[in-house]
Coordinates of C-alpha atoms in Angstrom, one line a residue:
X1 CA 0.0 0.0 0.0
X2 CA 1.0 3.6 -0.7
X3 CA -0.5 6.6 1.7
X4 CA -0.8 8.2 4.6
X5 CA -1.6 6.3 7.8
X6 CA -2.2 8.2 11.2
X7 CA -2.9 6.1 14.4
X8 CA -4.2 8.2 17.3
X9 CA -3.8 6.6 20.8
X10 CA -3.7 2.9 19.2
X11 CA -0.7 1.6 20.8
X12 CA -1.2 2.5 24.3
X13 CA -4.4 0.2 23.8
X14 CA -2.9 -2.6 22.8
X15 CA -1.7 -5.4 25.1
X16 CA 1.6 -5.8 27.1
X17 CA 3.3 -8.6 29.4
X18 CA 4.1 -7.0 32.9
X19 CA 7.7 -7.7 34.6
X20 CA 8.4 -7.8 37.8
X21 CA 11.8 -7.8 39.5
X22 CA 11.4 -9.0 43.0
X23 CA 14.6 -10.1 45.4
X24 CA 16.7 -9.4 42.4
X25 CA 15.0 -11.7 40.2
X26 CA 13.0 -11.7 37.1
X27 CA 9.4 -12.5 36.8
X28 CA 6.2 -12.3 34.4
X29 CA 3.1 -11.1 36.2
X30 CA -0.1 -12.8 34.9
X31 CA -3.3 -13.2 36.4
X32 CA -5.4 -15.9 38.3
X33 CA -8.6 -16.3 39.0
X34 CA -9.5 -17.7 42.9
X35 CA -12.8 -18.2 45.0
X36 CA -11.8 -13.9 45.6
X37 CA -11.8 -13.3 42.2
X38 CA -9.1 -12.2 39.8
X39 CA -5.3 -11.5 41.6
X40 CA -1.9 -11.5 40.1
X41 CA 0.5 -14.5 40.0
X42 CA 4.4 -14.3 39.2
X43 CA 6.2 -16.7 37.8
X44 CA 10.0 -16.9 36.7
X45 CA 11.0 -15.4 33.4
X46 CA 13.4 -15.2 30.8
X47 CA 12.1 -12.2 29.4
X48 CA 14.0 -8.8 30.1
X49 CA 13.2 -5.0 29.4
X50 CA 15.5 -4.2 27.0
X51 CA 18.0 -2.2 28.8
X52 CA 19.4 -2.6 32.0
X53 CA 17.4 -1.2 35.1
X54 CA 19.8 0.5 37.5
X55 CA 19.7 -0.7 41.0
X56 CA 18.2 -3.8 42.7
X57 CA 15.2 -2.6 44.1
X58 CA 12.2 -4.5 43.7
X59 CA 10.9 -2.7 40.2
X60 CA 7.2 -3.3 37.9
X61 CA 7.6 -2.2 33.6
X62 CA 6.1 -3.4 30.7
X63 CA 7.0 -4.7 27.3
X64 CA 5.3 -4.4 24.4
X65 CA 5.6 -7.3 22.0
X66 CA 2.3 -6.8 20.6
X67 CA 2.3 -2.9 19.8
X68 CA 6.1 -3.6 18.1
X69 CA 4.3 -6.4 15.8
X70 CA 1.6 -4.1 14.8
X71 CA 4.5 -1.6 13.4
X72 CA 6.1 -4.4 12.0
X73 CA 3.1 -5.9 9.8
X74 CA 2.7 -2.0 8.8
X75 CA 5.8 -1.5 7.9
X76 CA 5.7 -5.1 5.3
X77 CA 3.0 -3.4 3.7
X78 CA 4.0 0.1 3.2
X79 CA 5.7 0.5 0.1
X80 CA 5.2 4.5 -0.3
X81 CA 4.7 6.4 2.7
X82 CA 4.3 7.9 6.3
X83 CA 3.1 6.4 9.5
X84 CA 2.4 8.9 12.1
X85 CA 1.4 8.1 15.4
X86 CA 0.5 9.9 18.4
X87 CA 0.4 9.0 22.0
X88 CA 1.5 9.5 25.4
X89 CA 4.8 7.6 26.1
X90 CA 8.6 8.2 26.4
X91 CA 11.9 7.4 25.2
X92 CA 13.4 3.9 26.3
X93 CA 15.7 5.5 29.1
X94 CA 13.4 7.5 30.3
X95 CA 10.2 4.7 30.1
X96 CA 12.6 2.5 32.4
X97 CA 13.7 4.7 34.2
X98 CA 14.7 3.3 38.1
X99 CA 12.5 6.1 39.4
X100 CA 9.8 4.9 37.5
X101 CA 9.0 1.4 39.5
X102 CA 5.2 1.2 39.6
X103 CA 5.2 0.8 36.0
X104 CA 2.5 2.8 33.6
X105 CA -0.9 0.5 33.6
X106 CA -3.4 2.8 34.1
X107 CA -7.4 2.1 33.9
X108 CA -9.7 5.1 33.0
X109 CA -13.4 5.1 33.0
X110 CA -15.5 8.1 32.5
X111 CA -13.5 11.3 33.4
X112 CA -11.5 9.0 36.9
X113 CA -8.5 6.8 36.3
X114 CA -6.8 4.2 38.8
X115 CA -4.0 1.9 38.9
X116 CA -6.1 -1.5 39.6
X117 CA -6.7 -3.3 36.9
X118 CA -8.3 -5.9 38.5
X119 CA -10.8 -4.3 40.1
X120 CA -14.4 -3.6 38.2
X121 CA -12.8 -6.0 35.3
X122 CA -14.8 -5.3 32.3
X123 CA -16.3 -1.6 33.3
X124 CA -12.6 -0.1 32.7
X125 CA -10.5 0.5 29.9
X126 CA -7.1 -0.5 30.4
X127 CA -3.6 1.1 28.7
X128 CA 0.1 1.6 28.8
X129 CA 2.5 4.0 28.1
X130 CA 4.7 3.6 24.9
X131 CA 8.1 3.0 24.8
X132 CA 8.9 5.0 21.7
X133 CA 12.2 3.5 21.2
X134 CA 10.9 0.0 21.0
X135 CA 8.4 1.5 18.0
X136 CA 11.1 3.1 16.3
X137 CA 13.3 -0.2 16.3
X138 CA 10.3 -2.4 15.2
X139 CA 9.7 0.3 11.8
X140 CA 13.8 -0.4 11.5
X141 CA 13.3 -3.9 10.9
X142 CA 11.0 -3.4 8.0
X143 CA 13.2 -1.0 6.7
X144 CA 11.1 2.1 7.3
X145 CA 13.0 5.4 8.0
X146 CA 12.4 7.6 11.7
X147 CA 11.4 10.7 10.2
X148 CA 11.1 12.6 13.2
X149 CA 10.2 12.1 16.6
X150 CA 9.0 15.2 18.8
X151 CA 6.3 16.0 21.4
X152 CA 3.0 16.8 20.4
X153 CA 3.0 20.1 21.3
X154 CA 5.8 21.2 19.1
X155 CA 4.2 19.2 16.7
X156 CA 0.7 20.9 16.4
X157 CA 2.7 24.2 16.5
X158 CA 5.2 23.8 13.8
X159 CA 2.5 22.6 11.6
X160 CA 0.7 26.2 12.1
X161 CA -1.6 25.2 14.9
X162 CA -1.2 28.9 17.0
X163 CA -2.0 31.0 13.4
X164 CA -5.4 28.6 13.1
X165 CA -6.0 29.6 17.1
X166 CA -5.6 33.0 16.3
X167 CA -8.8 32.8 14.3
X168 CA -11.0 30.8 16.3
X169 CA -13.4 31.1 19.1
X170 CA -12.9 31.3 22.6
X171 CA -14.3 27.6 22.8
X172 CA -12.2 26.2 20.2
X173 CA -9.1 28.0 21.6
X174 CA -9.5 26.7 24.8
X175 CA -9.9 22.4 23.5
X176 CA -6.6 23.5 21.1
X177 CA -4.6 24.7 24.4
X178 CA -5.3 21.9 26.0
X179 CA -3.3 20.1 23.2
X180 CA -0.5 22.0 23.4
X181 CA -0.1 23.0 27.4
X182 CA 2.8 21.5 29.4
X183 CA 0.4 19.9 31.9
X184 CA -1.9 19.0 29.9
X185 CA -1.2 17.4 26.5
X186 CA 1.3 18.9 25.3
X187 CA 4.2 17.1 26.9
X188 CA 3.6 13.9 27.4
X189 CA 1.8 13.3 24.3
X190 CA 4.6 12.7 21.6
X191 CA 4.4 12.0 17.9
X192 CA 7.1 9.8 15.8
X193 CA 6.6 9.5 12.0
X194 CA 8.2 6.1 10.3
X195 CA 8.0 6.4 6.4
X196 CA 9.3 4.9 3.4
X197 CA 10.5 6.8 0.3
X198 CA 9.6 10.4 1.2
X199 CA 12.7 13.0 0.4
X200 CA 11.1 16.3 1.7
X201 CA 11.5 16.9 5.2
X202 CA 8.5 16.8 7.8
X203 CA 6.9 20.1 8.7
X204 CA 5.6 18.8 11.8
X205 CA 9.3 18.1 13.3
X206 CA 11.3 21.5 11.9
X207 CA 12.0 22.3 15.8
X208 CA 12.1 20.0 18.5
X209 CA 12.7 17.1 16.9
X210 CA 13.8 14.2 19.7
X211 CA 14.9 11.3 17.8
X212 CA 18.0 11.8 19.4
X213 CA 16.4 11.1 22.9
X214 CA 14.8 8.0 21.5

């Protein structure tokens, strides 16, 4: 296929496996169900985050096998192209972080979000951050090209976003800031663009670009 394909808060949807270093070992968190209901259950592991985790305190992340496969099977099928997709996530070093121990599941439902998945199963939806980095390499494999990688506030505004403002309504000014605004979407939102066979640079990352931070 040949075209334009923008995903908007797809990947943080999308499943992950949960690790859990405990004692100084490795473990995969899964779920069991009891006469209590549903409750987690560790088991030993082979699988690793993919960079060391400084320290030896005990420590909770995610990894996203299933997000990097979606980029993958895009990527096989894009033969003339961008990808551009938008979410709330970091760069690998900052993602795992050893600050950064509870890991990122968060459930939201209605306008309230909590950390227990578990709880209300069913009534909740349940996402991740994104490790960026991990996206990146995936498009790499398939050959596709980082084009740019910035937060999604730079984004909106190199692409003209604060003219368009300038020209609106008090009531659409106010839902753009909230895209753009340091505590609100602004910051942790980020966009990366993977592409194949494009020469002209992006307008969208012409300052700010972060693909060095990846």
């Amino acid at each position: 296929m040949s075209g334009v394909l923008i995903g908007n808060e797809v990947l943080d949807a999308m499943p992950v496996q949960l690790l859990a270093r405990a004692g100084g070992a490795w473990f995969e968190r899964g779920v069991a169900a009891g006469e209590a209901g549903f409750t987690w259950s560790d088991r030993p592991s082979s699988l690793r985050p993919p960079c060391d985790i400084e320290g030896d305190h005990d420590y909770l992340c995610e990894i996203h096998p299933q997000g990097e496969a979606f980029v993958r099977s895009l990527g096989q099928r894009l033969q003339r192209g961008l990808i551009l997709l938008l979410d709330y996530g970091f760069g690998q070093d900052e993602y795992y972080h050893p600050q950064r121990h509870m890991g990122t599941v968060m459930c939201h439902r209605g306008h309230r979000s909590d950390m227990h998945p578990l709880a209300d199963v069913g009534l909740k939806d349940i996402t991740a951050h994104v490790n960026f980095r991990g996206i990146a390499s995936a498009g790499d494999e398939t050959g596709l090209e980082l084009l740019g990688y910035a937060t999604q506030a730079h984004f909106l505004m190199n692409c003209g976003l604060v003219d368009l403002m300038q020209a609106a309504g008090a009531a659409q000014r106010n839902r753009a800031e909230k895209l753009i605004l340091e505590h609100e979407m602004g910051e942790l939102f980020k966009v990366i663009a993977l592409g194949r066979g494009l020469d002209e640079p992006l307008l969208g990352f012409a300052r700010g670009d972060r693909s060095h931070r990846l």
